[in-house]
mmCIF file with all atom_site columns, C-alpha atoms in Angstrom:
data_model
loop_
_atom_site.group_PDB
_atom_site.id
_atom_site.type_symbol
_atom_site.label_atom_id
_atom_site.label_alt_id
_atom_site.label_comp_id
_atom_site.label_asym_id
_atom_site.label_entity_id
_atom_site.label_seq_id
_atom_site.pdbx_PDB_ins_code
_atom_site.Cartn_x
_atom_site.Cartn_y
_atom_site.Cartn_z
_atom_site.occupancy
_atom_site.B_iso_or_equiv
_atom_site.pdbx_formal_charge
_atom_site.auth_seq_id
_atom_site.auth_comp_id
_atom_site.auth_asym_id
_atom_site.auth_atom_id
_atom_site.pdbx_PDB_model_num
ATOM 1   C CA . ILE A 1 1   ? 0.000   0.000   0.000   1.00 0.00 ? 26  ILE A CA 1
ATOM 2   C CA . GLY A 1 2   ? 1.285   3.434   -0.930  1.00 0.00 ? 27  GLY A CA 1
ATOM 3   C CA . ILE A 1 3   ? 0.244   7.031   -0.440  1.00 0.00 ? 28  ILE A CA 1
ATOM 4   C CA . SER A 1 4   ? -0.914  9.210   -3.304  1.00 0.00 ? 29  SER A CA 1
ATOM 5   C CA . ASN A 1 5   ? -0.604  13.002  -2.908  1.00 0.00 ? 30  ASN A CA 1
ATOM 6   C CA . ARG A 1 6   ? -2.023  15.847  -4.953  1.00 0.00 ? 31  ARG A CA 1
ATOM 7   C CA . VAL A 1 7   ? -2.584  19.568  -4.672  1.00 0.00 ? 32  VAL A CA 1
ATOM 8   C CA . THR A 1 8   ? -5.976  20.714  -5.928  1.00 0.00 ? 33  THR A CA 1
ATOM 9   C CA . ASN A 1 9   ? -8.306  23.680  -5.862  1.00 0.00 ? 34  ASN A CA 1
ATOM 10  C CA . GLU A 1 10  ? -11.420 21.572  -6.471  1.00 0.00 ? 35  GLU A CA 1
ATOM 11  C CA . ASN A 1 11  ? -13.417 22.893  -3.505  1.00 0.00 ? 36  ASN A CA 1
ATOM 12  C CA . SER A 1 12  ? -16.125 25.500  -2.867  1.00 0.00 ? 37  SER A CA 1
ATOM 13  C CA . LYS A 1 13  ? -13.598 28.262  -2.015  1.00 0.00 ? 38  LYS A CA 1
ATOM 14  C CA . CYS A 1 14  ? -11.229 27.382  -4.892  1.00 0.00 ? 39  CYS A CA 1
ATOM 15  C CA . GLU A 1 15  ? -8.381  27.221  -2.356  1.00 0.00 ? 40  GLU A CA 1
ATOM 16  C CA . MET A 1 16  ? -5.226  25.198  -2.951  1.00 0.00 ? 41  MET A CA 1
ATOM 17  C CA . ARG A 1 17  ? -5.318  22.136  -0.694  1.00 0.00 ? 42  ARG A CA 1
ATOM 18  C CA . LYS A 1 18  ? -3.119  19.080  -0.320  1.00 0.00 ? 43  LYS A CA 1
ATOM 19  C CA . GLU A 1 19  ? -4.956  15.756  -0.405  1.00 0.00 ? 44  GLU A CA 1
ATOM 20  C CA . GLU A 1 20  ? -3.617  12.337  0.512   1.00 0.00 ? 45  GLU A CA 1
ATOM 21  C CA . ARG A 1 21  ? -5.072  8.894   -0.017  1.00 0.00 ? 46  ARG A CA 1
ATOM 22  C CA . LEU A 1 22  ? -3.915  5.309   0.156   1.00 0.00 ? 47  LEU A CA 1
ATOM 23  C CA . CYS A 1 23  ? -3.482  3.382   -3.066  1.00 0.00 ? 48  CYS A CA 1
ATOM 24  C CA . PHE A 1 24  ? -2.898  -0.298  -3.774  1.00 0.00 ? 49  PHE A CA 1
ATOM 25  C CA . ILE A 1 25  ? -2.432  -0.857  -7.518  1.00 0.00 ? 50  ILE A CA 1
ATOM 26  C CA . GLN A 1 26  ? -0.611  -4.204  -7.473  1.00 0.00 ? 51  GLN A CA 1
ATOM 27  C CA . PRO A 1 27  ? 0.523   -6.577  -4.722  1.00 0.00 ? 52  PRO A CA 1
ATOM 28  C CA . CYS A 1 28  ? 4.277   -6.739  -4.219  1.00 0.00 ? 53  CYS A CA 1
ATOM 29  C CA . GLN A 1 29  ? 4.530   -10.532 -4.066  1.00 0.00 ? 54  GLN A CA 1
ATOM 30  C CA . THR A 1 30  ? 5.889   -11.606 -7.456  1.00 0.00 ? 55  THR A CA 1
ATOM 31  C CA . ASN A 1 31  ? 4.440   -15.109 -7.003  1.00 0.00 ? 56  ASN A CA 1
ATOM 32  C CA . THR A 1 32  ? 0.931   -13.582 -6.972  1.00 0.00 ? 57  THR A CA 1
ATOM 33  C CA . LEU A 1 33  ? 1.588   -11.902 -10.333 1.00 0.00 ? 58  LEU A CA 1
ATOM 34  C CA . LYS A 1 34  ? 2.737   -15.220 -11.822 1.00 0.00 ? 59  LYS A CA 1
ATOM 35  C CA . THR A 1 35  ? -0.597  -16.868 -10.964 1.00 0.00 ? 60  THR A CA 1
ATOM 36  C CA . ILE A 1 36  ? -2.627  -14.437 -13.108 1.00 0.00 ? 61  ILE A CA 1
ATOM 37  C CA . LYS A 1 37  ? -4.316  -16.348 -15.900 1.00 0.00 ? 62  LYS A CA 1
ATOM 38  C CA . ILE A 1 38  ? -4.287  -14.557 -19.239 1.00 0.00 ? 63  ILE A CA 1
ATOM 39  C CA . PRO A 1 39  ? -7.246  -15.646 -21.410 1.00 0.00 ? 64  PRO A CA 1
ATOM 40  C CA . LYS A 1 40  ? -6.462  -17.870 -24.399 1.00 0.00 ? 65  LYS A CA 1
ATOM 41  C CA . GLY A 1 41  ? -5.716  -15.813 -27.493 1.00 0.00 ? 66  GLY A CA 1
ATOM 42  C CA . LYS A 1 42  ? -5.022  -12.654 -25.441 1.00 0.00 ? 67  LYS A CA 1
ATOM 43  C CA . THR A 1 43  ? -1.748  -11.055 -24.353 1.00 0.00 ? 68  THR A CA 1
ATOM 44  C CA . CYS A 1 44  ? -3.041  -9.116  -21.319 1.00 0.00 ? 69  CYS A CA 1
ATOM 45  C CA . GLN A 1 45  ? -5.223  -9.474  -18.266 1.00 0.00 ? 70  GLN A CA 1
ATOM 46  C CA . PRO A 1 46  ? -6.032  -5.858  -17.291 1.00 0.00 ? 71  PRO A CA 1
ATOM 47  C CA . THR A 1 47  ? -7.393  -6.646  -13.803 1.00 0.00 ? 72  THR A CA 1
ATOM 48  C CA . PHE A 1 48  ? -7.330  -9.428  -11.239 1.00 0.00 ? 73  PHE A CA 1
ATOM 49  C CA . GLN A 1 49  ? -8.401  -10.102 -7.665  1.00 0.00 ? 74  GLN A CA 1
ATOM 50  C CA . LEU A 1 50  ? -6.901  -12.205 -4.913  1.00 0.00 ? 75  LEU A CA 1
ATOM 51  C CA . PRO A 1 51  ? -8.643  -15.572 -4.365  1.00 0.00 ? 76  PRO A CA 1
ATOM 52  C CA . LYS A 1 52  ? -10.062 -14.548 -0.964  1.00 0.00 ? 77  LYS A CA 1
ATOM 53  C CA . ALA A 1 53  ? -10.729 -11.370 1.001   1.00 0.00 ? 78  ALA A CA 1
ATOM 54  C CA . GLU A 1 54  ? -7.903  -10.266 3.293   1.00 0.00 ? 79  GLU A CA 1
ATOM 55  C CA . LYS A 1 55  ? -7.249  -7.541  5.825   1.00 0.00 ? 80  LYS A CA 1
ATOM 56  C CA . LEU A 1 56  ? -5.161  -4.646  4.509   1.00 0.00 ? 81  LEU A CA 1
ATOM 57  C CA . ALA A 1 57  ? -1.896  -3.853  6.307   1.00 0.00 ? 82  ALA A CA 1
ATOM 58  C CA . PHE A 1 58  ? -0.448  -0.345  6.613   1.00 0.00 ? 83  PHE A CA 1
ATOM 59  C CA . SER A 1 59  ? 2.351   0.815   8.955   1.00 0.00 ? 84  SER A CA 1
ATOM 60  C CA . GLY A 1 60  ? 1.964   -2.133  11.324  1.00 0.00 ? 85  GLY A CA 1
ATOM 61  C CA . CYS A 1 61  ? -1.815  -1.695  11.517  1.00 0.00 ? 86  CYS A CA 1
ATOM 62  C CA . SER A 1 62  ? -4.535  -3.807  9.896   1.00 0.00 ? 87  SER A CA 1
ATOM 63  C CA . SER A 1 63  ? -7.947  -2.959  8.525   1.00 0.00 ? 88  SER A CA 1
ATOM 64  C CA . THR A 1 64  ? -10.947 -3.798  10.666  1.00 0.00 ? 89  THR A CA 1
ATOM 65  C CA . GLN A 1 65  ? -12.671 -5.369  7.637   1.00 0.00 ? 90  GLN A CA 1
ATOM 66  C CA . SER A 1 66  ? -11.418 -7.848  5.061   1.00 0.00 ? 91  SER A CA 1
ATOM 67  C CA . TYR A 1 67  ? -11.299 -6.641  1.466   1.00 0.00 ? 92  TYR A CA 1
ATOM 68  C CA . LYS A 1 68  ? -10.975 -8.192  -1.976  1.00 0.00 ? 93  LYS A CA 1
ATOM 69  C CA . PRO A 1 69  ? -9.526  -5.323  -4.025  1.00 0.00 ? 94  PRO A CA 1
ATOM 70  C CA . THR A 1 70  ? -9.235  -5.210  -7.785  1.00 0.00 ? 95  THR A CA 1
ATOM 71  C CA . PHE A 1 71  ? -5.632  -4.823  -8.976  1.00 0.00 ? 96  PHE A CA 1
ATOM 72  C CA . CYS A 1 72  ? -4.150  -3.795  -12.293 1.00 0.00 ? 97  CYS A CA 1
ATOM 73  C CA . GLY A 1 73  ? -2.932  -6.854  -14.152 1.00 0.00 ? 98  GLY A CA 1
ATOM 74  C CA . VAL A 1 74  ? -0.067  -7.878  -16.394 1.00 0.00 ? 99  VAL A CA 1
ATOM 75  C CA . CYS A 1 75  ? 0.756   -8.165  -20.088 1.00 0.00 ? 100 CYS A CA 1
ATOM 76  C CA . LEU A 1 76  ? 3.039   -10.470 -22.045 1.00 0.00 ? 101 LEU A CA 1
ATOM 77  C CA . ASP A 1 77  ? 3.732   -7.862  -24.761 1.00 0.00 ? 102 ASP A CA 1
ATOM 78  C CA . LYS A 1 78  ? 5.522   -5.086  -22.806 1.00 0.00 ? 103 LYS A CA 1
ATOM 79  C CA . ARG A 1 79  ? 2.354   -3.081  -22.247 1.00 0.00 ? 104 ARG A CA 1
ATOM 80  C CA . CYS A 1 80  ? 1.594   -1.901  -18.740 1.00 0.00 ? 105 CYS A CA 1
ATOM 81  C CA . CYS A 1 81  ? -1.764  -1.842  -16.981 1.00 0.00 ? 106 CYS A CA 1
ATOM 82  C CA . ILE A 1 82  ? -2.769  1.285   -15.087 1.00 0.00 ? 107 ILE A CA 1
ATOM 83  C CA . PRO A 1 83  ? -5.955  2.330   -13.272 1.00 0.00 ? 108 PRO A CA 1
ATOM 84  C CA . ASN A 1 84  ? -8.654  3.604   -15.616 1.00 0.00 ? 109 ASN A CA 1
ATOM 85  C CA . LYS A 1 85  ? -11.566 4.107   -13.220 1.00 0.00 ? 110 LYS A CA 1
ATOM 86  C CA . SER A 1 86  ? -11.618 4.255   -9.442  1.00 0.00 ? 111 SER A CA 1
ATOM 87  C CA . LYS A 1 87  ? -13.702 5.455   -6.532  1.00 0.00 ? 112 LYS A CA 1
ATOM 88  C CA . MET A 1 88  ? -12.848 6.559   -3.019  1.00 0.00 ? 113 MET A CA 1
ATOM 89  C CA . ILE A 1 89  ? -13.603 4.429   0.036   1.00 0.00 ? 114 ILE A CA 1
ATOM 90  C CA . ILE A 1 90  ? -12.865 4.944   3.730   1.00 0.00 ? 115 ILE A CA 1
ATOM 91  C CA . VAL A 1 91  ? -10.844 2.195   5.434   1.00 0.00 ? 116 VAL A CA 1
ATOM 92  C CA . GLN A 1 92  ? -10.503 1.921   9.211   1.00 0.00 ? 117 GLN A CA 1
ATOM 93  C CA . PHE A 1 93  ? -7.269  0.511   10.615  1.00 0.00 ? 118 PHE A CA 1
ATOM 94  C CA . ASP A 1 94  ? -6.609  -0.828  14.116  1.00 0.00 ? 119 ASP A CA 1
ATOM 95  C CA . CYS A 1 95  ? -3.107  -0.539  15.521  1.00 0.00 ? 120 CYS A CA 1
ATOM 96  C CA . PRO A 1 96  ? -1.777  -2.705  18.359  1.00 0.00 ? 121 PRO A CA 1
ATOM 97  C CA . LYS A 1 97  ? -1.686  -0.627  21.569  1.00 0.00 ? 122 LYS A CA 1
ATOM 98  C CA . GLU A 1 98  ? -2.137  2.619   19.587  1.00 0.00 ? 123 GLU A CA 1
ATOM 99  C CA . GLY A 1 99  ? -5.848  2.854   18.775  1.00 0.00 ? 124 GLY A CA 1
ATOM 100 C CA . SER A 1 100 ? -7.320  3.229   15.309  1.00 0.00 ? 125 SER A CA 1
ATOM 101 C CA . PHE A 1 101 ? -7.510  5.643   12.384  1.00 0.00 ? 126 PHE A CA 1
ATOM 102 C CA . LYS A 1 102 ? -9.402  6.047   9.100   1.00 0.00 ? 127 LYS A CA 1
ATOM 103 C CA . TRP A 1 103 ? -7.911  6.855   5.695   1.00 0.00 ? 128 TRP A CA 1
ATOM 104 C CA . LYS A 1 104 ? -9.378  7.556   2.290   1.00 0.00 ? 129 LYS A CA 1
ATOM 105 C CA . MET A 1 105 ? -8.329  4.890   -0.194  1.00 0.00 ? 130 MET A CA 1
ATOM 106 C CA . MET A 1 106 ? -8.428  4.699   -3.966  1.00 0.00 ? 131 MET A CA 1
ATOM 107 C CA . TRP A 1 107 ? -10.528 1.662   -4.918  1.00 0.00 ? 132 TRP A CA 1
ATOM 108 C CA . ILE A 1 108 ? -9.795  0.505   -8.465  1.00 0.00 ? 133 ILE A CA 1
ATOM 109 C CA . THR A 1 109 ? -12.845 -0.451  -10.514 1.00 0.00 ? 134 THR A CA 1
ATOM 110 C CA . SER A 1 110 ? -11.097 -0.929  -13.885 1.00 0.00 ? 135 SER A CA 1
ATOM 111 C CA . CYS A 1 111 ? -7.640  -0.804  -15.485 1.00 0.00 ? 136 CYS A CA 1
ATOM 112 C CA . VAL A 1 112 ? -6.415  -0.312  -19.039 1.00 0.00 ? 137 VAL A CA 1
ATOM 113 C CA . CYS A 1 113 ? -3.333  -1.788  -20.691 1.00 0.00 ? 138 CYS A CA 1
ATOM 114 C CA . GLN A 1 114 ? -1.369  0.634   -22.837 1.00 0.00 ? 139 GLN A CA 1
ATOM 115 C CA . ARG A 1 115 ? 1.925   0.876   -24.701 1.00 0.00 ? 140 ARG A CA 1
ATOM 116 C CA . ILE A 1 116 ? 2.830   4.265   -23.233 1.00 0.00 ? 141 ILE A CA 1
ATOM 117 C CA . CYS A 1 117 ? 5.198   2.941   -20.594 1.00 0.00 ? 142 CYS A CA 1
ATOM 118 C CA . SER A 1 118 ? 8.938   3.022   -21.057 1.00 0.00 ? 143 SER A CA 1
ATOM 119 C CA . ASP A 1 119 ? 9.611   0.631   -18.195 1.00 0.00 ? 144 ASP A CA 1
ATOM 120 C CA . PRO A 1 120 ? 6.619   -1.371  -16.927 1.00 0.00 ? 145 PRO A CA 1
ATOM 121 C CA . GLY A 1 121 ? 6.655   -1.575  -13.153 1.00 0.00 ? 146 GLY A CA 1
ATOM 122 C CA . ASP A 1 122 ? 8.818   1.550   -12.709 1.00 0.00 ? 147 ASP A CA 1
ATOM 123 C CA . ILE A 1 123 ? 6.648   4.229   -11.104 1.00 0.00 ? 148 ILE A CA 1
ATOM 124 C CA . PHE A 1 124 ? 9.196   6.922   -12.003 1.00 0.00 ? 149 PHE A CA 1
ATOM 125 C CA . SER A 1 125 ? 9.534   6.017   -15.700 1.00 0.00 ? 150 SER A CA 1
ATOM 126 C CA . GLY A 1 126 ? 7.353   8.962   -16.753 1.00 0.00 ? 151 GLY A CA 1
ATOM 127 C CA . LEU A 1 127 ? 9.527   11.580  -15.042 1.00 0.00 ? 152 LEU A CA 1
ATOM 128 C CA . LYS A 1 128 ? 11.868  13.684  -17.182 1.00 0.00 ? 153 LYS A CA 1
ATOM 129 C CA . LEU A 1 129 ? 14.998  15.453  -15.889 1.00 0.00 ? 154 LEU A CA 1
ATOM 130 C CA . LEU A 1 130 ? 15.064  19.201  -16.485 1.00 0.00 ? 155 LEU A CA 1
#
């Protein structure tokens, strides 16, 4: 799970505000990615889900509910899959001996596979040095 940041003025007073949310685009375990089944005759599987719902872990805390998120998938032809549509949910986390907290989280509803990715899997591949 990562943190996504943005600065926006999309509010009633048109004021610049910093927003943060959790995001979980793909699980880190490479063995999970290898189990994705790509349909016969296709080169990509844009989305996948884990076999069963699990609690989310963030900074040593775990979600109070179990979730079965949708992740962006994989391609065999050097394309990369990125979120196409998402919504925002609120996730509550419980921390051992420290109480609980709630965070907004991006919840992926669909992904798209595209060729505009110089290095699939590298989140900084789109950055250019000035």
